[in-house]
Amino acid sequence: MSRQNVYDDETFFEDFRKSRENKVNFNDCIETPILFGMLPDLKGKAVLDIGCGMGQHAKQFADMGAASVLGTDISEKMLAYARAHNSADNITYRLLAMEDIGEITERFDLVTSSLVFDYAEDFGGLMRTIRGLMKDGAEFVFSMSHPIVTAWDGVYDRYTRTETGERLYANLRNYCLEGPRKVDWVVNGYECYHRTVSTLINDLIAAGFVIGECREAHLSDEMRERYPALFGGTIHRPEFIFFRCRKA
Ligand SMILES: C[S@@+](CC[C@H](N)C(=O)[O-])C[C@H]1O[C@@H](n2cnc3c(N)ncnc32)[C@H](O)[C@@H]1O
């Protein structure tokens, strides 16, 4: 497996679009608030958003005072949506796989990415490339699926449940086995990469980053009680992991 482009699959794209347009989803209720809580002041900054998707974050960065935002993505469908719904004079959307971002000639005050590095075959190499795109003093803030989540190989239920279906605890299998994962999720043969937490940390350090902060996803009891079917499992495991880094 190398680079895939599942977001240009009609079924997958539509499922993702519908989930994002219904504001009660994992991105808007969990991931985005935590990520935005880790961002520096954006006023006057040049921002790169890797895997910008439908451009919601890029638009918010522009609204928060960024001087310029470059959003890159491998998916034409995602970028078409971004251009149609989340444009601004200082936002540029560019069709570019993260494996090719070394081609970018600009340098940035902030590099950010939300839930994209799950698809990176060479995480360490990507971190080194990103470091090269950053100005001195720049920050790098990103999220990924938590390794507890990507450890899933699709052959068992993610939770052990009571007879009535209530989640008793999260199941974990093959966490220590790193590498590609191919599962049937929304579409047959969805692919991502699983890495352990220590691999993420050590690859960041080896690429020349100092980690300023790491967070794991959390959600309020109130949200879990309001939406038990969707968010009930979040008490058992963190869906996402977040890092804020600087150049060493
Ligand atoms: C879960 S979505 C997140 C989109 C956006 N960052 C957000 O938070 O709404 C993952 C995005 O990563 C993009 N992506 C997947 N593989 C990629 C690759 N190799 N290079 C660039 N983008 C990629 C997908 O097209 C998709 O837009």
CSV table of N, CA and C in Angstrom, one decimal, residues 13-102:
chain,number,residue,atom,x,y,z
A,13,PHE,N,-16.8,9.9,0.0
A,13,PHE,CA,-16.9,11.4,0.1
A,13,PHE,C,-18.3,11.8,0.6
A,14,GLU,N,-19.3,11.2,0.1
A,14,GLU,CA,-20.7,11.6,0.5
A,14,GLU,C,-20.9,11.3,2.0
A,15,ASP,N,-20.4,10.2,2.4
A,15,ASP,CA,-20.6,9.8,3.8
A,15,ASP,C,-19.8,10.9,4.7
A,16,PHE,N,-18.6,11.3,4.3
A,16,PHE,CA,-17.8,12.2,5.0
A,16,PHE,C,-18.5,13.6,5.0
A,17,ARG,N,-19.0,14.0,3.8
A,17,ARG,CA,-19.6,15.3,3.7
A,17,ARG,C,-20.9,15.4,4.5
A,18,LYS,N,-21.7,14.4,4.5
A,18,LYS,CA,-22.9,14.4,5.3
A,18,LYS,C,-22.6,14.5,6.8
A,19,SER,N,-21.6,13.7,7.2
A,19,SER,CA,-21.2,13.7,8.6
A,19,SER,C,-20.7,15.1,9.0
A,20,ARG,N,-19.9,15.8,8.2
A,20,ARG,CA,-19.4,17.1,8.5
A,20,ARG,C,-20.5,18.2,8.5
A,21,GLU,N,-21.5,18.0,7.6
A,21,GLU,CA,-22.5,19.0,7.5
A,21,GLU,C,-23.5,18.9,8.6
A,22,ASN,N,-23.7,17.7,9.2
A,22,ASN,CA,-24.4,17.5,10.4
A,22,ASN,C,-23.4,17.8,11.5
A,23,LYS,N,-23.6,18.9,12.2
A,23,LYS,CA,-22.5,19.4,13.1
A,23,LYS,C,-22.2,18.5,14.3
A,24,VAL,N,-23.0,17.5,14.5
A,24,VAL,CA,-22.7,16.5,15.6
A,24,VAL,C,-21.9,15.4,15.1
A,25,ASN,N,-20.6,15.6,15.1
A,25,ASN,CA,-19.7,14.5,14.6
A,25,ASN,C,-18.4,14.6,15.4
A,26,PHE,N,-17.6,13.6,15.1
A,26,PHE,CA,-16.3,13.5,15.9
A,26,PHE,C,-15.4,14.7,15.6
A,27,ASN,N,-15.4,15.2,14.4
A,27,ASN,CA,-14.5,16.3,14.0
A,27,ASN,C,-14.9,17.5,14.8
A,28,ASP,N,-16.2,17.9,14.6
A,28,ASP,CA,-16.6,19.2,15.2
A,28,ASP,C,-16.7,19.2,16.7
A,29,CYS,N,-17.1,18.1,17.2
A,29,CYS,CA,-17.4,18.0,18.7
A,29,CYS,C,-16.2,17.7,19.5
A,30,ILE,N,-15.2,17.0,18.9
A,30,ILE,CA,-14.0,16.5,19.7
A,30,ILE,C,-12.7,17.1,19.1
A,31,GLU,N,-12.5,16.7,17.8
A,31,GLU,CA,-11.1,17.0,17.3
A,31,GLU,C,-10.8,18.5,17.1
A,32,THR,N,-11.7,19.2,16.5
A,32,THR,CA,-11.4,20.6,16.2
A,32,THR,C,-11.3,21.5,17.4
A,33,PRO,N,-12.2,21.4,18.4
A,33,PRO,CA,-12.0,22.2,19.6
A,33,PRO,C,-10.6,22.0,20.3
A,34,ILE,N,-10.2,20.8,20.3
A,34,ILE,CA,-8.9,20.5,21.0
A,34,ILE,C,-7.7,21.1,20.2
A,35,LEU,N,-7.8,20.8,18.9
A,35,LEU,CA,-6.7,21.3,18.0
A,35,LEU,C,-6.6,22.8,18.0
A,36,PHE,N,-7.8,23.5,17.9
A,36,PHE,CA,-7.8,24.9,17.9
A,36,PHE,C,-7.3,25.5,19.3
A,37,GLY,N,-7.5,24.7,20.3
A,37,GLY,CA,-7.0,25.1,21.7
A,37,GLY,C,-5.5,25.0,21.8
A,38,MET,N,-4.9,24.4,20.8
A,38,MET,CA,-3.4,24.3,20.9
A,38,MET,C,-2.7,25.2,19.9
A,39,LEU,N,-3.5,26.0,19.1
A,39,LEU,CA,-2.9,26.9,18.1
A,39,LEU,C,-2.3,28.1,18.8
A,40,PRO,N,-1.2,28.7,18.2
A,40,PRO,CA,-0.8,30.0,18.6
A,40,PRO,C,-1.7,31.1,18.0
A,41,ASP,N,-1.4,32.3,18.4
A,41,ASP,CA,-2.1,33.4,17.8
A,41,ASP,C,-1.7,33.4,16.3
A,42,LEU,N,-2.8,33.5,15.4
A,42,LEU,CA,-2.6,33.4,14.0
A,42,LEU,C,-2.4,34.7,13.3
A,43,LYS,N,-2.5,35.8,14.0
A,43,LYS,CA,-2.5,37.1,13.3
A,43,LYS,C,-1.2,37.3,12.5
A,44,GLY,N,-1.4,37.6,11.2
A,44,GLY,CA,-0.3,37.9,10.4
A,44,GLY,C,0.6,36.7,10.0
A,45,LYS,N,0.1,35.5,10.3
A,45,LYS,CA,1.0,34.3,10.1
A,45,LYS,C,0.7,33.7,8.7
A,46,ALA,N,1.7,33.0,8.2
A,46,ALA,CA,1.6,32.2,7.0
A,46,ALA,C,1.3,30.8,7.5
A,47,VAL,N,0.2,30.2,7.0
A,47,VAL,CA,-0.2,28.9,7.6
A,47,VAL,C,-0.3,27.9,6.4
A,48,LEU,N,0.2,26.7,6.7
A,48,LEU,CA,0.0,25.6,5.8
A,48,LEU,C,-0.9,24.5,6.5
A,49,ASP,N,-2.0,24.1,5.8
A,49,ASP,CA,-2.9,23.1,6.3
A,49,ASP,C,-2.8,21.9,5.4
A,50,ILE,N,-2.1,20.8,5.9
A,50,ILE,CA,-1.9,19.7,5.1
A,50,ILE,C,-3.1,18.7,5.1
A,51,GLY,N,-3.6,18.4,4.0
A,51,GLY,CA,-4.8,17.5,4.0
A,51,GLY,C,-6.0,18.4,4.5
A,52,CYS,N,-6.2,19.5,3.9
A,52,CYS,CA,-7.2,20.5,4.3
A,52,CYS,C,-8.6,20.1,4.1
A,53,GLY,N,-8.8,19.0,3.3
A,53,GLY,CA,-10.1,18.5,3.1
A,53,GLY,C,-11.1,19.6,2.5
A,54,MET,N,-12.2,19.7,3.2
A,54,MET,CA,-13.3,20.6,2.7
A,54,MET,C,-13.0,22.1,3.1
A,55,GLY,N,-11.9,22.4,3.7
A,55,GLY,CA,-11.5,23.8,3.9
A,55,GLY,C,-12.0,24.5,5.1
A,56,GLN,N,-12.7,23.7,6.0
A,56,GLN,CA,-13.3,24.4,7.2
A,56,GLN,C,-12.3,25.0,8.0
A,57,HIS,N,-11.2,24.3,8.3
A,57,HIS,CA,-10.1,24.9,9.1
A,57,HIS,C,-9.4,26.1,8.4
A,58,ALA,N,-9.1,25.9,7.1
A,58,ALA,CA,-8.5,27.0,6.4
A,58,ALA,C,-9.2,28.3,6.5
A,59,LYS,N,-10.6,28.1,6.4
A,59,LYS,CA,-11.4,29.3,6.5
A,59,LYS,C,-11.4,29.9,7.9
A,60,GLN,N,-11.4,29.1,8.9
A,60,GLN,CA,-11.3,29.6,10.2
A,60,GLN,C,-9.9,30.3,10.5
A,61,PHE,N,-8.9,29.7,9.9
A,61,PHE,CA,-7.5,30.3,10.1
A,61,PHE,C,-7.5,31.7,9.5
A,62,ALA,N,-8.1,31.8,8.3
A,62,ALA,CA,-8.2,33.2,7.7
A,62,ALA,C,-9.0,34.1,8.5
A,63,ASP,N,-10.2,33.6,9.0
A,63,ASP,CA,-11.0,34.5,9.9
A,63,ASP,C,-10.3,34.9,11.2
A,64,MET,N,-9.4,34.0,11.6
A,64,MET,CA,-8.6,34.3,12.9
A,64,MET,C,-7.4,35.3,12.6
A,65,GLY,N,-7.3,35.7,11.4
A,65,GLY,CA,-6.3,36.8,11.1
A,65,GLY,C,-5.0,36.3,10.4
A,66,ALA,N,-5.0,35.0,10.0
A,66,ALA,CA,-3.8,34.6,9.3
A,66,ALA,C,-3.6,35.5,8.0
A,67,ALA,N,-2.3,35.7,7.7
A,67,ALA,CA,-2.0,36.5,6.5
A,67,ALA,C,-2.3,35.7,5.3
A,68,SER,N,-1.9,34.5,5.3
A,68,SER,CA,-2.2,33.6,4.2
A,68,SER,C,-2.4,32.2,4.6
A,69,VAL,N,-3.2,31.4,3.9
A,69,VAL,CA,-3.4,30.0,4.2
A,69,VAL,C,-3.2,29.2,2.9
A,70,LEU,N,-2.4,28.2,3.0
A,70,LEU,CA,-2.3,27.3,1.8
A,70,LEU,C,-2.8,26.0,2.3
A,71,GLY,N,-3.9,25.5,1.7
A,71,GLY,CA,-4.5,24.2,2.0
A,71,GLY,C,-4.2,23.2,0.9
A,72,THR,N,-3.6,22.1,1.3
A,72,THR,CA,-3.2,21.1,0.2
A,72,THR,C,-4.0,19.8,0.5
A,73,ASP,N,-4.3,19.1,-0.5
A,73,ASP,CA,-5.0,17.8,-0.3
A,73,ASP,C,-4.8,16.9,-1.6
A,74,ILE,N,-5.0,15.7,-1.4
A,74,ILE,CA,-4.9,14.7,-2.6
A,74,ILE,C,-6.2,14.6,-3.3
A,75,SER,N,-7.3,15.0,-2.7
A,75,SER,CA,-8.6,14.7,-3.2
A,75,SER,C,-9.2,15.9,-4.0
A,76,GLU,N,-9.5,15.7,-5.2
A,76,GLU,CA,-10.1,16.8,-6.0
A,76,GLU,C,-11.5,17.1,-5.5
A,77,LYS,N,-12.2,16.1,-5.1
A,77,LYS,CA,-13.6,16.3,-4.5
A,77,LYS,C,-13.6,17.2,-3.3
A,78,MET,N,-12.6,16.9,-2.4
A,78,MET,CA,-12.5,17.7,-1.2
A,78,MET,C,-12.2,19.1,-1.5
A,79,LEU,N,-11.2,19.3,-2.5
A,79,LEU,CA,-10.8,20.7,-2.8
A,79,LEU,C,-11.9,21.4,-3.6
A,80,ALA,N,-12.7,20.7,-4.4
A,80,ALA,CA,-13.8,21.4,-5.1
A,80,ALA,C,-14.8,21.9,-4.0
A,81,TYR,N,-15.0,21.1,-3.0
A,81,TYR,CA,-16.0,21.6,-1.9
A,81,TYR,C,-15.3,22.8,-1.2
A,82,ALA,N,-14.0,22.7,-0.9
A,82,ALA,CA,-13.3,23.8,-0.2
A,82,ALA,C,-13.4,25.1,-1.0
A,83,ARG,N,-13.2,25.0,-2.3
A,83,ARG,CA,-13.2,26.2,-3.1
A,83,ARG,C,-14.6,26.8,-3.2
A,84,ALA,N,-15.6,25.9,-3.2
A,84,ALA,CA,-17.0,26.4,-3.3
A,84,ALA,C,-17.5,27.0,-2.0
A,85,HIS,N,-17.1,26.4,-0.9
A,85,HIS,CA,-17.7,26.8,0.4
A,85,HIS,C,-16.8,27.5,1.4
A,86,ASN,N,-15.5,27.4,1.2
A,86,ASN,CA,-14.6,28.0,2.2
A,86,ASN,C,-13.5,28.8,1.6
A,87,SER,N,-13.8,29.7,0.7
A,87,SER,CA,-12.8,30.5,0.0
A,87,SER,C,-12.6,31.8,0.7
A,88,ALA,N,-11.5,32.4,0.5
A,88,ALA,CA,-11.2,33.8,0.9
A,88,ALA,C,-10.0,34.3,0.0
A,89,ASP,N,-9.8,35.6,0.0
A,89,ASP,CA,-8.8,36.1,-0.9
A,89,ASP,C,-7.4,35.6,-0.5
A,90,ASN,N,-7.2,35.3,0.8
A,90,ASN,CA,-5.9,34.9,1.2
A,90,ASN,C,-5.8,33.4,1.4
A,91,ILE,N,-6.7,32.7,0.9
A,91,ILE,CA,-6.6,31.2,1.0
A,91,ILE,C,-6.3,30.6,-0.4
A,92,THR,N,-5.3,29.8,-0.5
A,92,THR,CA,-5.0,29.1,-1.8
A,92,THR,C,-5.2,27.6,-1.5
A,93,TYR,N,-6.0,26.9,-2.4
A,93,TYR,CA,-6.1,25.5,-2.3
A,93,TYR,C,-5.3,24.8,-3.4
A,94,ARG,N,-4.6,23.8,-3.1
A,94,ARG,CA,-3.7,23.2,-4.1
A,94,ARG,C,-3.8,21.7,-4.0
A,95,LEU,N,-4.0,21.1,-5.2
A,95,LEU,CA,-4.0,19.6,-5.2
A,95,LEU,C,-2.6,19.1,-5.1
A,96,LEU,N,-2.3,18.5,-4.0
A,96,LEU,CA,-0.9,18.1,-3.7
A,96,LEU,C,-0.9,17.0,-2.6
A,97,ALA,N,-0.4,15.8,-2.9
A,97,ALA,CA,-0.3,14.8,-1.9
A,97,ALA,C,0.7,15.2,-0.9
A,98,MET,N,0.5,14.7,0.4
A,98,MET,CA,1.4,15.1,1.4
A,98,MET,C,2.8,14.5,1.1
A,99,GLU,N,2.8,13.4,0.4
A,99,GLU,CA,4.1,12.8,0.0
A,99,GLU,C,4.9,13.8,-0.9
A,100,ASP,N,4.3,14.8,-1.5
A,100,ASP,CA,5.0,15.7,-2.4
A,100,ASP,C,5.1,17.1,-1.9
A,101,ILE,N,4.8,17.3,-0.6
A,101,ILE,CA,4.8,18.7,-0.1
A,101,ILE,C,6.2,19.3,-0.1
A,102,GLY,N,7.3,18.5,-0.2
A,102,GLY,CA,8.6,19.0,-0.4
A,102,GLY,C,8.8,20.0,-1.6
